[in-house]
Amino acid sequence: MSDEVQAERLKVLPQCWQLWSNPLFHRYRRSRLRLGSLITGVLLYGGTSLLFYLMALGFTMTQTDLPFERTAVYPFGFLVLLQLFILNFVGTGEVAAGMARESVDEVLTYQRLTPLSPATKIIGYLFGLPVRQFYHFILTLPVTSIIIITGQIPAKIWIPIYAVLFTSTLMFYLLAMSVGFIMGKRFSALISQGLVALLYFALPQLSNFGFVIFEYLTIRPALL
């Protein structure tokens, strides 16, 4: 095979930003989003988010004289915490465990031989390993949108929250990939989730002593 033919074939490989053509992403999408997982996600997370909304609406109409616009912040806050749990805690564990499994099974050694660029491989793992958690997060968005619209929650509140949630999620996933690759298969998920809990509950307490930078590694400032 000539060098010109090889060069032409390399040009058609997916770039790092072409997630829809990334073979690593599609590998995990097919394995982790089977029909049973799709139905379970709808019932569990879609049903939970709808339950939050109906409970808040029913409590507002029957127990208070306030309009829903005044109380919408409570179901919205509950949904943000649910989304935080899905992406940052469950998703981080999935990324760490999946990366550790790839390392132990020597699949990463095989991936080094493929012609995909390093950035394409990282993006494939970054969005492929937690694809089920992204699906669960998307299931909560319809009810979240209803609460934002009916509760008239201003954009200056929810846009910063979701911007910080998305960026911090990517940061935690990169951390989980490193932990899974280094620590091995057995305790990688638990260690990565412990690090997330440490960042959210322990290190922000250092802000009382002047170390405020640790608090900005999480979504806490945007929520508070």
PDB file of C-alpha atoms in Angstrom:
ATOM      1  CA  MET A   1       0.000   0.000   0.000  1.00  0.00           C
ATOM      2  CA  SER A   2       1.475   3.333  -1.026  1.00  0.00           C
ATOM      3  CA  ASP A   3       2.036   6.236   1.306  1.00  0.00           C
ATOM      4  CA  GLU A   4      -0.509   8.314  -0.620  1.00  0.00           C
ATOM      5  CA  VAL A   5      -3.257   5.732  -0.043  1.00  0.00           C
ATOM      6  CA  GLN A   6      -2.430   5.488   3.672  1.00  0.00           C
ATOM      7  CA  ALA A   7      -2.484   9.283   3.957  1.00  0.00           C
ATOM      8  CA  GLU A   8      -5.908   9.423   2.300  1.00  0.00           C
ATOM      9  CA  ARG A   9      -7.300   6.802   4.680  1.00  0.00           C
ATOM     10  CA  LEU A  10      -5.983   8.674   7.696  1.00  0.00           C
ATOM     11  CA  LYS A  11      -7.839  11.783   6.540  1.00  0.00           C
ATOM     12  CA  VAL A  12     -11.220  10.054   6.941  1.00  0.00           C
ATOM     13  CA  LEU A  13     -10.571   9.076  10.575  1.00  0.00           C
ATOM     14  CA  PRO A  14     -12.762  10.936  13.087  1.00  0.00           C
ATOM     15  CA  GLN A  15     -11.316  14.047  14.639  1.00  0.00           C
ATOM     16  CA  CYS A  16     -11.473  14.633  18.378  1.00  0.00           C
ATOM     17  CA  TRP A  17     -14.509  16.927  18.075  1.00  0.00           C
ATOM     18  CA  GLN A  18     -16.479  14.439  15.927  1.00  0.00           C
ATOM     19  CA  LEU A  19     -18.039  12.545  18.813  1.00  0.00           C
ATOM     20  CA  TRP A  20     -20.758  11.075  16.599  1.00  0.00           C
ATOM     21  CA  SER A  21     -18.061   9.249  14.587  1.00  0.00           C
ATOM     22  CA  ASN A  22     -15.869   8.222  17.528  1.00  0.00           C
ATOM     23  CA  PRO A  23     -15.613   4.397  17.637  1.00  0.00           C
ATOM     24  CA  LEU A  24     -14.834   4.334  21.373  1.00  0.00           C
ATOM     25  CA  PHE A  25     -17.936   6.368  22.136  1.00  0.00           C
ATOM     26  CA  HIS A  26     -20.127   4.100  19.985  1.00  0.00           C
ATOM     27  CA  ARG A  27     -18.646   1.013  21.625  1.00  0.00           C
ATOM     28  CA  TYR A  28     -19.835   2.112  25.072  1.00  0.00           C
ATOM     29  CA  ARG A  29     -23.076   3.565  23.750  1.00  0.00           C
ATOM     30  CA  ARG A  30     -24.062   0.162  22.376  1.00  0.00           C
ATOM     31  CA  SER A  31     -23.037  -1.758  25.484  1.00  0.00           C
ATOM     32  CA  ARG A  32     -24.363   0.607  28.167  1.00  0.00           C
ATOM     33  CA  LEU A  33     -27.541   1.895  26.575  1.00  0.00           C
ATOM     34  CA  ARG A  34     -29.384  -1.327  25.893  1.00  0.00           C
ATOM     35  CA  LEU A  35     -33.177  -1.449  26.016  1.00  0.00           C
ATOM     36  CA  GLY A  36     -33.299  -2.535  29.664  1.00  0.00           C
ATOM     37  CA  SER A  37     -31.065   0.345  30.737  1.00  0.00           C
ATOM     38  CA  LEU A  38     -33.132   2.830  28.733  1.00  0.00           C
ATOM     39  CA  ILE A  39     -36.400   1.726  30.352  1.00  0.00           C
ATOM     40  CA  THR A  40     -34.900   1.617  33.848  1.00  0.00           C
ATOM     41  CA  GLY A  41     -33.509   5.122  33.443  1.00  0.00           C
ATOM     42  CA  VAL A  42     -36.877   6.517  32.366  1.00  0.00           C
ATOM     43  CA  LEU A  43     -38.668   4.940  35.326  1.00  0.00           C
ATOM     44  CA  LEU A  44     -36.048   5.805  37.927  1.00  0.00           C
ATOM     45  CA  TYR A  45     -34.678   9.228  37.052  1.00  0.00           C
ATOM     46  CA  GLY A  46     -37.471  10.518  34.860  1.00  0.00           C
ATOM     47  CA  GLY A  47     -40.004   9.397  37.465  1.00  0.00           C
ATOM     48  CA  THR A  48     -37.997  10.860  40.348  1.00  0.00           C
ATOM     49  CA  SER A  49     -37.697  14.265  38.711  1.00  0.00           C
ATOM     50  CA  LEU A  50     -41.414  14.295  37.906  1.00  0.00           C
ATOM     51  CA  LEU A  51     -42.172  13.310  41.517  1.00  0.00           C
ATOM     52  CA  PHE A  52     -40.152  16.272  42.817  1.00  0.00           C
ATOM     53  CA  TYR A  53     -42.125  18.623  40.603  1.00  0.00           C
ATOM     54  CA  LEU A  54     -45.570  17.223  41.496  1.00  0.00           C
ATOM     55  CA  MET A  55     -44.808  17.205  45.223  1.00  0.00           C
ATOM     56  CA  ALA A  56     -43.650  20.818  45.128  1.00  0.00           C
ATOM     57  CA  LEU A  57     -46.635  21.893  43.045  1.00  0.00           C
ATOM     58  CA  GLY A  58     -49.103  20.039  45.255  1.00  0.00           C
ATOM     59  CA  PHE A  59     -47.575  21.436  48.453  1.00  0.00           C
ATOM     60  CA  THR A  60     -47.687  24.972  47.048  1.00  0.00           C
ATOM     61  CA  MET A  61     -51.342  24.691  46.015  1.00  0.00           C
ATOM     62  CA  THR A  62     -52.654  22.987  49.161  1.00  0.00           C
ATOM     63  CA  GLN A  63     -50.438  24.138  52.026  1.00  0.00           C
ATOM     64  CA  THR A  64     -49.426  27.688  51.140  1.00  0.00           C
ATOM     65  CA  ASP A  65     -50.906  30.820  49.654  1.00  0.00           C
ATOM     66  CA  LEU A  66     -47.754  31.548  47.655  1.00  0.00           C
ATOM     67  CA  PRO A  67     -47.595  31.328  43.864  1.00  0.00           C
ATOM     68  CA  PHE A  68     -45.456  28.583  42.380  1.00  0.00           C
ATOM     69  CA  GLU A  69     -42.990  31.227  41.175  1.00  0.00           C
ATOM     70  CA  ARG A  70     -42.033  31.790  44.824  1.00  0.00           C
ATOM     71  CA  THR A  71     -41.505  28.103  45.655  1.00  0.00           C
ATOM     72  CA  ALA A  72     -40.104  26.775  42.362  1.00  0.00           C
ATOM     73  CA  VAL A  73     -36.565  27.202  43.641  1.00  0.00           C
ATOM     74  CA  TYR A  74     -37.014  24.193  45.969  1.00  0.00           C
ATOM     75  CA  PRO A  75     -37.824  21.506  43.352  1.00  0.00           C
ATOM     76  CA  PHE A  76     -35.234  23.128  41.097  1.00  0.00           C
ATOM     77  CA  GLY A  77     -32.636  22.778  43.856  1.00  0.00           C
ATOM     78  CA  PHE A  78     -33.601  19.133  44.437  1.00  0.00           C
ATOM     79  CA  LEU A  79     -33.213  18.387  40.733  1.00  0.00           C
ATOM     80  CA  VAL A  80     -29.805  20.079  40.600  1.00  0.00           C
ATOM     81  CA  LEU A  81     -28.680  17.908  43.518  1.00  0.00           C
ATOM     82  CA  LEU A  82     -30.028  14.806  41.741  1.00  0.00           C
ATOM     83  CA  GLN A  83     -28.161  15.782  38.571  1.00  0.00           C
ATOM     84  CA  LEU A  84     -25.048  16.450  40.630  1.00  0.00           C
ATOM     85  CA  PHE A  85     -25.294  12.954  42.108  1.00  0.00           C
ATOM     86  CA  ILE A  86     -25.782  11.363  38.683  1.00  0.00           C
ATOM     87  CA  LEU A  87     -22.909  13.127  36.944  1.00  0.00           C
ATOM     88  CA  ASN A  88     -20.316  13.772  39.624  1.00  0.00           C
ATOM     89  CA  PHE A  89     -20.654  10.753  41.905  1.00  0.00           C
ATOM     90  CA  VAL A  90     -22.091   7.882  39.867  1.00  0.00           C
ATOM     91  CA  GLY A  91     -20.452   9.009  36.630  1.00  0.00           C
ATOM     92  CA  THR A  92     -17.042   9.463  38.245  1.00  0.00           C
ATOM     93  CA  GLY A  93     -17.150   5.922  39.589  1.00  0.00           C
ATOM     94  CA  GLU A  94     -18.121   4.573  36.179  1.00  0.00           C
ATOM     95  CA  VAL A  95     -15.237   6.374  34.491  1.00  0.00           C
ATOM     96  CA  ALA A  96     -12.665   5.188  37.043  1.00  0.00           C
ATOM     97  CA  ALA A  97     -13.876   1.583  37.021  1.00  0.00           C
ATOM     98  CA  GLY A  98     -14.070   1.486  33.231  1.00  0.00           C
ATOM     99  CA  MET A  99     -10.604   2.931  32.752  1.00  0.00           C
ATOM    100  CA  ALA A 100      -9.165   0.524  35.316  1.00  0.00           C
ATOM    101  CA  ARG A 101     -10.802  -2.401  33.506  1.00  0.00           C
ATOM    102  CA  GLU A 102      -9.365  -1.224  30.195  1.00  0.00           C
ATOM    103  CA  SER A 103      -5.921  -0.992  31.761  1.00  0.00           C
ATOM    104  CA  VAL A 104      -6.030  -4.386  33.509  1.00  0.00           C
ATOM    105  CA  ASP A 105      -7.386  -6.145  30.407  1.00  0.00           C
ATOM    106  CA  GLU A 106      -4.643  -4.449  28.343  1.00  0.00           C
ATOM    107  CA  VAL A 107      -7.188  -2.888  26.007  1.00  0.00           C
ATOM    108  CA  LEU A 108      -5.328   0.412  26.311  1.00  0.00           C
ATOM    109  CA  THR A 109      -2.260  -1.293  24.853  1.00  0.00           C
ATOM    110  CA  TYR A 110      -4.330  -2.262  21.828  1.00  0.00           C
ATOM    111  CA  GLN A 111      -5.715   1.288  21.547  1.00  0.00           C
ATOM    112  CA  ARG A 112      -2.172   2.659  21.310  1.00  0.00           C
ATOM    113  CA  LEU A 113      -1.759   0.725  18.054  1.00  0.00           C
ATOM    114  CA  THR A 114      -4.862   2.201  16.420  1.00  0.00           C
ATOM    115  CA  PRO A 115      -4.434   5.215  14.125  1.00  0.00           C
ATOM    116  CA  LEU A 116      -6.799   7.390  16.177  1.00  0.00           C
ATOM    117  CA  SER A 117      -5.232  10.508  17.642  1.00  0.00           C
ATOM    118  CA  PRO A 118      -4.654  10.659  21.434  1.00  0.00           C
ATOM    119  CA  ALA A 119      -7.219  13.460  21.738  1.00  0.00           C
ATOM    120  CA  THR A 120      -9.830  11.363  19.926  1.00  0.00           C
ATOM    121  CA  LYS A 121      -9.207   8.429  22.261  1.00  0.00           C
ATOM    122  CA  ILE A 122      -9.468  10.623  25.372  1.00  0.00           C
ATOM    123  CA  ILE A 123     -12.731  12.186  24.171  1.00  0.00           C
ATOM    124  CA  GLY A 124     -14.098   8.743  23.339  1.00  0.00           C
ATOM    125  CA  TYR A 125     -13.411   7.444  26.835  1.00  0.00           C
ATOM    126  CA  LEU A 126     -14.442  10.719  28.488  1.00  0.00           C
ATOM    127  CA  PHE A 127     -17.931  10.668  26.995  1.00  0.00           C
ATOM    128  CA  GLY A 128     -18.283   6.943  26.330  1.00  0.00           C
ATOM    129  CA  LEU A 129     -17.613   5.476  29.776  1.00  0.00           C
ATOM    130  CA  PRO A 130     -20.272   7.658  31.515  1.00  0.00           C
ATOM    131  CA  VAL A 131     -22.715   7.644  28.582  1.00  0.00           C
ATOM    132  CA  ARG A 132     -25.396   6.022  30.753  1.00  0.00           C
ATOM    133  CA  GLN A 133     -25.080   8.836  33.287  1.00  0.00           C
ATOM    134  CA  PHE A 134     -25.374  11.440  30.533  1.00  0.00           C
ATOM    135  CA  TYR A 135     -28.562   9.685  29.438  1.00  0.00           C
ATOM    136  CA  HIS A 136     -29.934   9.748  32.982  1.00  0.00           C
ATOM    137  CA  PHE A 137     -29.065  13.444  33.225  1.00  0.00           C
ATOM    138  CA  ILE A 138     -30.907  14.177  29.972  1.00  0.00           C
ATOM    139  CA  LEU A 139     -33.993  12.404  31.343  1.00  0.00           C
ATOM    140  CA  THR A 140     -34.215  14.985  34.137  1.00  0.00           C
ATOM    141  CA  LEU A 141     -34.019  17.971  31.781  1.00  0.00           C
ATOM    142  CA  PRO A 142     -37.682  18.038  30.605  1.00  0.00           C
ATOM    143  CA  VAL A 143     -39.006  18.458  34.151  1.00  0.00           C
ATOM    144  CA  THR A 144     -36.183  20.906  34.918  1.00  0.00           C
ATOM    145  CA  SER A 145     -37.228  22.986  31.918  1.00  0.00           C
ATOM    146  CA  ILE A 146     -40.864  22.934  33.072  1.00  0.00           C
ATOM    147  CA  ILE A 147     -39.837  24.161  36.526  1.00  0.00           C
ATOM    148  CA  ILE A 148     -37.648  26.906  35.060  1.00  0.00           C
ATOM    149  CA  ILE A 149     -40.438  28.100  32.751  1.00  0.00           C
ATOM    150  CA  THR A 150     -43.412  27.821  35.115  1.00  0.00           C
ATOM    151  CA  GLY A 151     -41.376  29.033  38.078  1.00  0.00           C
ATOM    152  CA  GLN A 152     -39.926  31.921  36.060  1.00  0.00           C
ATOM    153  CA  ILE A 153     -36.410  31.197  37.317  1.00  0.00           C
ATOM    154  CA  PRO A 154     -34.145  33.802  35.680  1.00  0.00           C
ATOM    155  CA  ALA A 155     -31.373  32.749  33.319  1.00  0.00           C
ATOM    156  CA  LYS A 156     -28.755  34.477  35.465  1.00  0.00           C
ATOM    157  CA  ILE A 157     -29.410  31.773  38.093  1.00  0.00           C
ATOM    158  CA  TRP A 158     -29.577  28.533  36.123  1.00  0.00           C
ATOM    159  CA  ILE A 159     -27.047  29.253  33.353  1.00  0.00           C
ATOM    160  CA  PRO A 160     -24.070  29.668  35.751  1.00  0.00           C
ATOM    161  CA  ILE A 161     -25.168  26.575  37.697  1.00  0.00           C
ATOM    162  CA  TYR A 162     -25.181  24.318  34.643  1.00  0.00           C
ATOM    163  CA  ALA A 163     -22.030  25.873  33.215  1.00  0.00           C
ATOM    164  CA  VAL A 164     -20.153  25.077  36.427  1.00  0.00           C
ATOM    165  CA  LEU A 165     -21.801  21.646  36.695  1.00  0.00           C
ATOM    166  CA  PHE A 166     -20.660  20.673  33.203  1.00  0.00           C
ATOM    167  CA  THR A 167     -17.091  21.940  33.562  1.00  0.00           C
ATOM    168  CA  SER A 168     -16.625  20.433  37.028  1.00  0.00           C
ATOM    169  CA  THR A 169     -18.011  17.124  35.742  1.00  0.00           C
ATOM    170  CA  LEU A 170     -15.395  17.024  32.990  1.00  0.00           C
ATOM    171  CA  MET A 171     -12.696  17.825  35.550  1.00  0.00           C
ATOM    172  CA  PHE A 172     -13.823  14.994  37.826  1.00  0.00           C
ATOM    173  CA  TYR A 173     -13.986  12.570  34.895  1.00  0.00           C
ATOM    174  CA  LEU A 174     -10.411  13.395  33.910  1.00  0.00           C
ATOM    175  CA  LEU A 175      -9.409  12.836  37.526  1.00  0.00           C
ATOM    176  CA  ALA A 176     -11.256   9.508  37.549  1.00  0.00           C
ATOM    177  CA  MET A 177      -9.520   8.430  34.336  1.00  0.00           C
ATOM    178  CA  SER A 178      -6.149   9.083  35.966  1.00  0.00           C
ATOM    179  CA  VAL A 179      -7.139   7.253  39.155  1.00  0.00           C
ATOM    180  CA  GLY A 180      -8.469   4.262  37.237  1.00  0.00           C
ATOM    181  CA  PHE A 181      -5.354   4.028  35.099  1.00  0.00           C
ATOM    182  CA  ILE A 182      -2.983   4.245  38.083  1.00  0.00           C
ATOM    183  CA  MET A 183      -4.765   2.406  40.891  1.00  0.00           C
ATOM    184  CA  GLY A 184      -6.039  -0.655  39.057  1.00  0.00           C
ATOM    185  CA  LYS A 185      -9.418  -2.347  38.946  1.00  0.00           C
ATOM    186  CA  ARG A 186     -10.317  -3.099  42.537  1.00  0.00           C
ATOM    187  CA  PHE A 187     -10.608   0.227  44.369  1.00  0.00           C
ATOM    188  CA  SER A 188     -10.458   2.824  41.606  1.00  0.00           C
ATOM    189  CA  ALA A 189     -14.194   3.657  41.590  1.00  0.00           C
ATOM    190  CA  LEU A 190     -14.334   3.941  45.378  1.00  0.00           C
ATOM    191  CA  ILE A 191     -11.207   6.111  45.498  1.00  0.00           C
ATOM    192  CA  SER A 192     -12.426   8.481  42.791  1.00  0.00           C
ATOM    193  CA  GLN A 193     -15.840   8.867  44.458  1.00  0.00           C
ATOM    194  CA  GLY A 194     -14.065   9.460  47.765  1.00  0.00           C
ATOM    195  CA  LEU A 195     -12.029  12.228  46.147  1.00  0.00           C
ATOM    196  CA  VAL A 196     -15.220  13.851  44.860  1.00  0.00           C
ATOM    197  CA  ALA A 197     -16.759  13.671  48.351  1.00  0.00           C
ATOM    198  CA  LEU A 198     -13.562  15.147  49.772  1.00  0.00           C
ATOM    199  CA  LEU A 199     -13.681  18.032  47.314  1.00  0.00           C
ATOM    200  CA  TYR A 200     -17.328  18.744  48.098  1.00  0.00           C
ATOM    201  CA  PHE A 201     -17.484  18.329  51.861  1.00  0.00           C
ATOM    202  CA  ALA A 202     -14.004  18.505  53.400  1.00  0.00           C
ATOM    203  CA  LEU A 203     -11.716  20.761  51.389  1.00  0.00           C
ATOM    204  CA  PRO A 204     -14.245  23.655  51.102  1.00  0.00           C
ATOM    205  CA  GLN A 205     -14.052  23.929  54.896  1.00  0.00           C
ATOM    206  CA  LEU A 206     -10.512  25.222  54.431  1.00  0.00           C
ATOM    207  CA  SER A 207     -12.055  28.415  53.050  1.00  0.00           C
ATOM    208  CA  ASN A 208     -12.682  29.356  56.680  1.00  0.00           C
ATOM    209  CA  PHE A 209      -8.901  29.591  57.024  1.00  0.00           C
ATOM    210  CA  GLY A 210      -8.379  31.584  53.840  1.00  0.00           C
ATOM    211  CA  PHE A 211      -7.945  28.737  51.325  1.00  0.00           C
ATOM    212  CA  VAL A 212     -10.993  29.653  49.235  1.00  0.00           C
ATOM    213  CA  ILE A 213      -9.626  28.114  46.031  1.00  0.00           C
ATOM    214  CA  PHE A 214     -10.784  24.622  47.068  1.00  0.00           C
ATOM    215  CA  GLU A 215     -14.408  25.750  47.194  1.00  0.00           C
ATOM    216  CA  TYR A 216     -14.256  26.831  43.551  1.00  0.00           C
ATOM    217  CA  LEU A 217     -13.368  23.304  42.424  1.00  0.00           C
ATOM    218  CA  THR A 218     -17.026  22.378  42.954  1.00  0.00           C
ATOM    219  CA  ILE A 219     -20.481  23.672  42.097  1.00  0.00           C
ATOM    220  CA  ARG A 220     -21.010  24.975  45.643  1.00  0.00           C
ATOM    221  CA  PRO A 221     -20.333  28.691  44.919  1.00  0.00           C
ATOM    222  CA  ALA A 222     -22.824  28.675  42.025  1.00  0.00           C
ATOM    223  CA  LEU A 223     -25.506  27.083  44.233  1.00  0.00           C
ATOM    224  CA  LEU A 224     -24.922  29.311  47.224  1.00  0.00           C
TER     225      LEU A 224
END
